PDB file of C-alpha atoms and ligand atoms in Angstrom:
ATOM      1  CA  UNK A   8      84.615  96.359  97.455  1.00  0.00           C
ATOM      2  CA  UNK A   9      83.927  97.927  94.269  1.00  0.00           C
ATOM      3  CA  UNK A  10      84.504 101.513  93.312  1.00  0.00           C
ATOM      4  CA  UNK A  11      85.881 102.030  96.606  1.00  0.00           C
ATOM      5  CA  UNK A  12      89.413 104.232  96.299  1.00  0.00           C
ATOM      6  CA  UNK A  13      90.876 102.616  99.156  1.00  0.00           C
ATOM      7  CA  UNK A  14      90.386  99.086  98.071  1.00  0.00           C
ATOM      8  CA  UNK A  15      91.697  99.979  95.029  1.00  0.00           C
ATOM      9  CA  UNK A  16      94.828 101.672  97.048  1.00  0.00           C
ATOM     10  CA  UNK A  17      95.191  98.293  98.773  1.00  0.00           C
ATOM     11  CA  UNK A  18      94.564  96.113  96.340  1.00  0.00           C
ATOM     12  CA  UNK A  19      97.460  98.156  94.220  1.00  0.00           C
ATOM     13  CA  UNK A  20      94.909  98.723  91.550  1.00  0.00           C
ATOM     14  CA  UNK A  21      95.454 102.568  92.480  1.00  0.00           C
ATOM     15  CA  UNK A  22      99.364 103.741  93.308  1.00  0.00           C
ATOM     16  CA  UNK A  23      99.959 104.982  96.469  1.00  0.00           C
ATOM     17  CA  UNK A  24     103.040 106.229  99.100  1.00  0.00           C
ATOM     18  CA  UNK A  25     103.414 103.347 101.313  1.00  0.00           C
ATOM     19  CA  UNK A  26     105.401 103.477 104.610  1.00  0.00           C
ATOM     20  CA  UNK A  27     103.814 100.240 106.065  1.00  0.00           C
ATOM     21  CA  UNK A  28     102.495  96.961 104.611  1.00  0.00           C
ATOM     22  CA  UNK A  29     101.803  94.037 105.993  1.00  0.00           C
ATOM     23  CA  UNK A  30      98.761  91.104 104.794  1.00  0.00           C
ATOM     24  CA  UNK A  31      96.089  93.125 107.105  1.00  0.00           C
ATOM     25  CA  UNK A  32      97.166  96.592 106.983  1.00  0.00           C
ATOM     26  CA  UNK A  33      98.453  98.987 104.698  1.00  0.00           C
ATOM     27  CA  UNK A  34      99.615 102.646 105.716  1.00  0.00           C
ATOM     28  CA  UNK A  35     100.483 105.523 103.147  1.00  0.00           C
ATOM     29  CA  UNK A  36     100.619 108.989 102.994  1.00  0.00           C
ATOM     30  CA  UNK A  37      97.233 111.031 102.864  1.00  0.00           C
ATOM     31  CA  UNK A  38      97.662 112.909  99.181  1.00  0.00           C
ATOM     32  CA  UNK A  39      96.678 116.393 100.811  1.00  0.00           C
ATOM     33  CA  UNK A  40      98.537 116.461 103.786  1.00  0.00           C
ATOM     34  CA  UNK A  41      97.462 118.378 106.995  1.00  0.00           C
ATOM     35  CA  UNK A  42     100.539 118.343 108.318  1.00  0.00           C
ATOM     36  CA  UNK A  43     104.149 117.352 108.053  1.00  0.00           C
ATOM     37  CA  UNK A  44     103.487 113.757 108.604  1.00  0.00           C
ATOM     38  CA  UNK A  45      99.872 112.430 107.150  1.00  0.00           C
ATOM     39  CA  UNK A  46      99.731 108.793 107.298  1.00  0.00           C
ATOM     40  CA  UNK A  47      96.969 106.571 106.426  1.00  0.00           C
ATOM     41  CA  UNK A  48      96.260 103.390 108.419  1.00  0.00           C
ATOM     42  CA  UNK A  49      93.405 100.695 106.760  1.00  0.00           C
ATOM     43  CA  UNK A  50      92.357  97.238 107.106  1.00  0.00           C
ATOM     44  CA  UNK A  51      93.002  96.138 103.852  1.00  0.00           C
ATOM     45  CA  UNK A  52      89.999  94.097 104.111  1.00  0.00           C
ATOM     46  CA  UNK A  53      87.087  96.733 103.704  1.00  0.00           C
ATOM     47  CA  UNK A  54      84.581  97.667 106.447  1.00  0.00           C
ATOM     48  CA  UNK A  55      82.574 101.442 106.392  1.00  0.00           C
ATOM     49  CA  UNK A  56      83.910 103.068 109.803  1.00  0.00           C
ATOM     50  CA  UNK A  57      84.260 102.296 113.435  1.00  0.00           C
ATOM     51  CA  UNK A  58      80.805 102.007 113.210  1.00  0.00           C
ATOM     52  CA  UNK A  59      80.606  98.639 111.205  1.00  0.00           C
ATOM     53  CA  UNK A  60      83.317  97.725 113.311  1.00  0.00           C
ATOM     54  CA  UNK A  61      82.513  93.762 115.662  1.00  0.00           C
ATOM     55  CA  UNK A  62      83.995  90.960 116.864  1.00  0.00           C
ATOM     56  CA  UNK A  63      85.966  90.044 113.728  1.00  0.00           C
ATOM     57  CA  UNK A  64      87.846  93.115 113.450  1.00  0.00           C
ATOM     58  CA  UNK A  65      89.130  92.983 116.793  1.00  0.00           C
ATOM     59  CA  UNK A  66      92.823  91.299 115.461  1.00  0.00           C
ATOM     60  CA  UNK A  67      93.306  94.383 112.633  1.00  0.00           C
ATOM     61  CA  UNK A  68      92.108  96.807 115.122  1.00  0.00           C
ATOM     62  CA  UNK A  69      94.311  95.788 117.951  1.00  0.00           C
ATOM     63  CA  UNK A  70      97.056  95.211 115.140  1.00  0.00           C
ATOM     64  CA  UNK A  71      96.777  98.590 113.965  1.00  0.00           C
ATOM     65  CA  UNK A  72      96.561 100.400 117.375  1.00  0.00           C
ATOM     66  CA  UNK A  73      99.267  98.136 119.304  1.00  0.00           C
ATOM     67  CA  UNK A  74     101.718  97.949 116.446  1.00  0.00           C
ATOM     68  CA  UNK A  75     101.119  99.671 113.298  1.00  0.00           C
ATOM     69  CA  UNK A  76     100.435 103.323 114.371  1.00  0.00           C
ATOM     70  CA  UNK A  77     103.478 103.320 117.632  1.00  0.00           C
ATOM     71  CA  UNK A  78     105.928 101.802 114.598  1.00  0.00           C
ATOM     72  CA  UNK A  79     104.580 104.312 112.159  1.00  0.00           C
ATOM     73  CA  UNK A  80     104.702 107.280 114.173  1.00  0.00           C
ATOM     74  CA  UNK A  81     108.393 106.154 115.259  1.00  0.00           C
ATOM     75  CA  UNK A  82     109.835 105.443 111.719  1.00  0.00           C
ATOM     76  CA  UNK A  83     108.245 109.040 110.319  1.00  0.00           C
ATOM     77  CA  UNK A  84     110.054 110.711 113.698  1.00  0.00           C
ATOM     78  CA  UNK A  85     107.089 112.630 115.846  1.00  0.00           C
ATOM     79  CA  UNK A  86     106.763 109.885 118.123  1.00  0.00           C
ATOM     80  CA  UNK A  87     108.803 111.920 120.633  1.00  0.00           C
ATOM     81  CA  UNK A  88     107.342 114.926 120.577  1.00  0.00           C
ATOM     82  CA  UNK A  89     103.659 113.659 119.931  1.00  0.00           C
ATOM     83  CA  UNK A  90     101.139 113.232 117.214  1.00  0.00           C
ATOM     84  CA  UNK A  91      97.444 113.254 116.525  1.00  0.00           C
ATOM     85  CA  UNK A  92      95.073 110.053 115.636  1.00  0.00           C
ATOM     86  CA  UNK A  93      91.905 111.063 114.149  1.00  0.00           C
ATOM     87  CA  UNK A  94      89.397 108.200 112.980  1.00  0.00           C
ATOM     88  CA  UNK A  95      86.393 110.570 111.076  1.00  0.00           C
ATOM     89  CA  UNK A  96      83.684 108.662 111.192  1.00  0.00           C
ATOM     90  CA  UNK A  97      80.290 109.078 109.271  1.00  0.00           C
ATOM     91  CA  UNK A  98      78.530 112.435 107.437  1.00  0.00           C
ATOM     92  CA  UNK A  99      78.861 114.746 110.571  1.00  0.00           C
ATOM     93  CA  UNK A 100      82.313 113.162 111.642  1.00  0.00           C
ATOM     94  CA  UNK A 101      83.988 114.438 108.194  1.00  0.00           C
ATOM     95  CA  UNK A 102      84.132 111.074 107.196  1.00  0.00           C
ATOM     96  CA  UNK A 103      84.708 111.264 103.439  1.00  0.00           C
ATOM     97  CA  UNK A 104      86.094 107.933 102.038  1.00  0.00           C
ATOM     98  CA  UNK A 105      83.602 105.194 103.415  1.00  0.00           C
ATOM     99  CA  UNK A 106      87.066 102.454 104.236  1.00  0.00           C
ATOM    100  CA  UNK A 107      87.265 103.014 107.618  1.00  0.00           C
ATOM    101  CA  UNK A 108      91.140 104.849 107.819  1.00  0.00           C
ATOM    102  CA  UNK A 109      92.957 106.440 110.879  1.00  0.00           C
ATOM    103  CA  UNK A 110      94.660 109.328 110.318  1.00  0.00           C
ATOM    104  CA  UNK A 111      98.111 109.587 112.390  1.00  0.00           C
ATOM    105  CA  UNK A 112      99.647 113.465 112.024  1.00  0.00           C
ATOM    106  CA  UNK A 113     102.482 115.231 113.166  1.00  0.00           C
ATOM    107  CA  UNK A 114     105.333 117.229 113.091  1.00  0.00           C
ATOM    108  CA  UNK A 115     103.343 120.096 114.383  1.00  0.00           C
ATOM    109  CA  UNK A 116     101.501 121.808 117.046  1.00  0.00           C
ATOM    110  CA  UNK A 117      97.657 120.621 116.895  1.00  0.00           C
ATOM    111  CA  UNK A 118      95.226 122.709 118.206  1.00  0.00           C
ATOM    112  CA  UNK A 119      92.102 121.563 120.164  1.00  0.00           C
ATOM    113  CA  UNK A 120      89.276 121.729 119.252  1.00  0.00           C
ATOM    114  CA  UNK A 121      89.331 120.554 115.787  1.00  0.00           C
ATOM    115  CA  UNK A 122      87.184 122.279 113.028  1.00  0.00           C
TER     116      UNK A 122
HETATM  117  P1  LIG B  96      88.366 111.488 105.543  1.00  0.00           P
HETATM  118  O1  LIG B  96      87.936 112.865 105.111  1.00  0.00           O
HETATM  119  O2  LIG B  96      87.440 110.447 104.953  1.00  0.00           O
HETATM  120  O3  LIG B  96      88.573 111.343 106.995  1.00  0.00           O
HETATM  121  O4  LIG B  96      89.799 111.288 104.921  1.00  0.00           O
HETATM  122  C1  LIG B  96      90.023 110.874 103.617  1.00  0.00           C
HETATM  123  C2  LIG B  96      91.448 111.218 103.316  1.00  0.00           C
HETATM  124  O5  LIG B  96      91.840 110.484 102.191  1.00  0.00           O
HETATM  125  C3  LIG B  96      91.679 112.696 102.989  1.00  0.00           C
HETATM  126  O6  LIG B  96      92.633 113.233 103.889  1.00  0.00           O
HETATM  127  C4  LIG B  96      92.164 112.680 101.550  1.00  0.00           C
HETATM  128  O7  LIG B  96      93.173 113.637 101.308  1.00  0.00           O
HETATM  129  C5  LIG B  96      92.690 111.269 101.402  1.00  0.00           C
HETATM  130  N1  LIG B  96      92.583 110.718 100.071  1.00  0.00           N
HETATM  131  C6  LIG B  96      91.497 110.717  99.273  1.00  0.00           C
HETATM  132  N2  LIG B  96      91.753 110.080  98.112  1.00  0.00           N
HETATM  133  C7  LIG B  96      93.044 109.662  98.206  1.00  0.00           C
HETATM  134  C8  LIG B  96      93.894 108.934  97.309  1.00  0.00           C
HETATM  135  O8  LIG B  96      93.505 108.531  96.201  1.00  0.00           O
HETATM  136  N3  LIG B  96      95.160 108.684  97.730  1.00  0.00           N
HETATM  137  C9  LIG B  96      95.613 109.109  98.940  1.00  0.00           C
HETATM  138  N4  LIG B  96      96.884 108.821  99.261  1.00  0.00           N
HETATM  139  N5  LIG B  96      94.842 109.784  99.802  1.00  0.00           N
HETATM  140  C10 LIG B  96      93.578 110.069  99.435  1.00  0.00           C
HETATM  141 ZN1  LIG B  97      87.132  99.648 100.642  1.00  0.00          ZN
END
């Protein structure tokens, strides 16, 4: 989609830190990290949020969830000791880049409840 950043990220129009790639997905690290690991998880093919989200998107989703974020999490070392996946999602959610992204972070204590 035009003059969205993550497009551009996937499409390698825009550099990024990539720890994953595959043709559906591409993860990289968030460029203000929250913590010790930030990685970002998209569909390279863009969609808003979760809230766009149907039928079609079920193979990336369950892609991303089954076998991206467990490999990611293992390769960056906090699968072990645990690790937070955040999905912001619209105004209110903190959503600010509108390509629906997961966040996976660790390598810290998270508190609860989030800001
Ligand atoms: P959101 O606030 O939408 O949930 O998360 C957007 C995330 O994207 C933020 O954590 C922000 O640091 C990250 N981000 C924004 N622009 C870029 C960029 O150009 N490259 C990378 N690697 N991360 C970005
Ligand atoms: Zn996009």
């Amino acid at each position: 989609m035009a003059d969205c950043i993550f497009c551009k990220i996937a499409n390698k129009e825009i550099p990024s830190a990539a720890v994953y790639e595959d043709d559906m997905v591409l993860a990289f690290k968030d460029l203000e990290p929250q913590a010790p690991v930030h990685v970002l998880v998209i569909p390279k093919k863009h969609v808003e949020s979760i809230k766009e989200l149907d039928d079609s998107h079920k193979d990336v989703m369950g892609h991303i969830f089954c076998k991206v974020l467990p490999r990611v999490a293992k390769e960056q070392g906090i699968d072990e000791k645990g690790f937070r996946v955040v999905a912001n999602t619209g105004d209110e959610g903190g959503q600010t880049v509108k390509h629906l992204h997961i966040h996976l972070l660790g390598g810290r204590s998270m508190q609860w409840p989030p800001g």
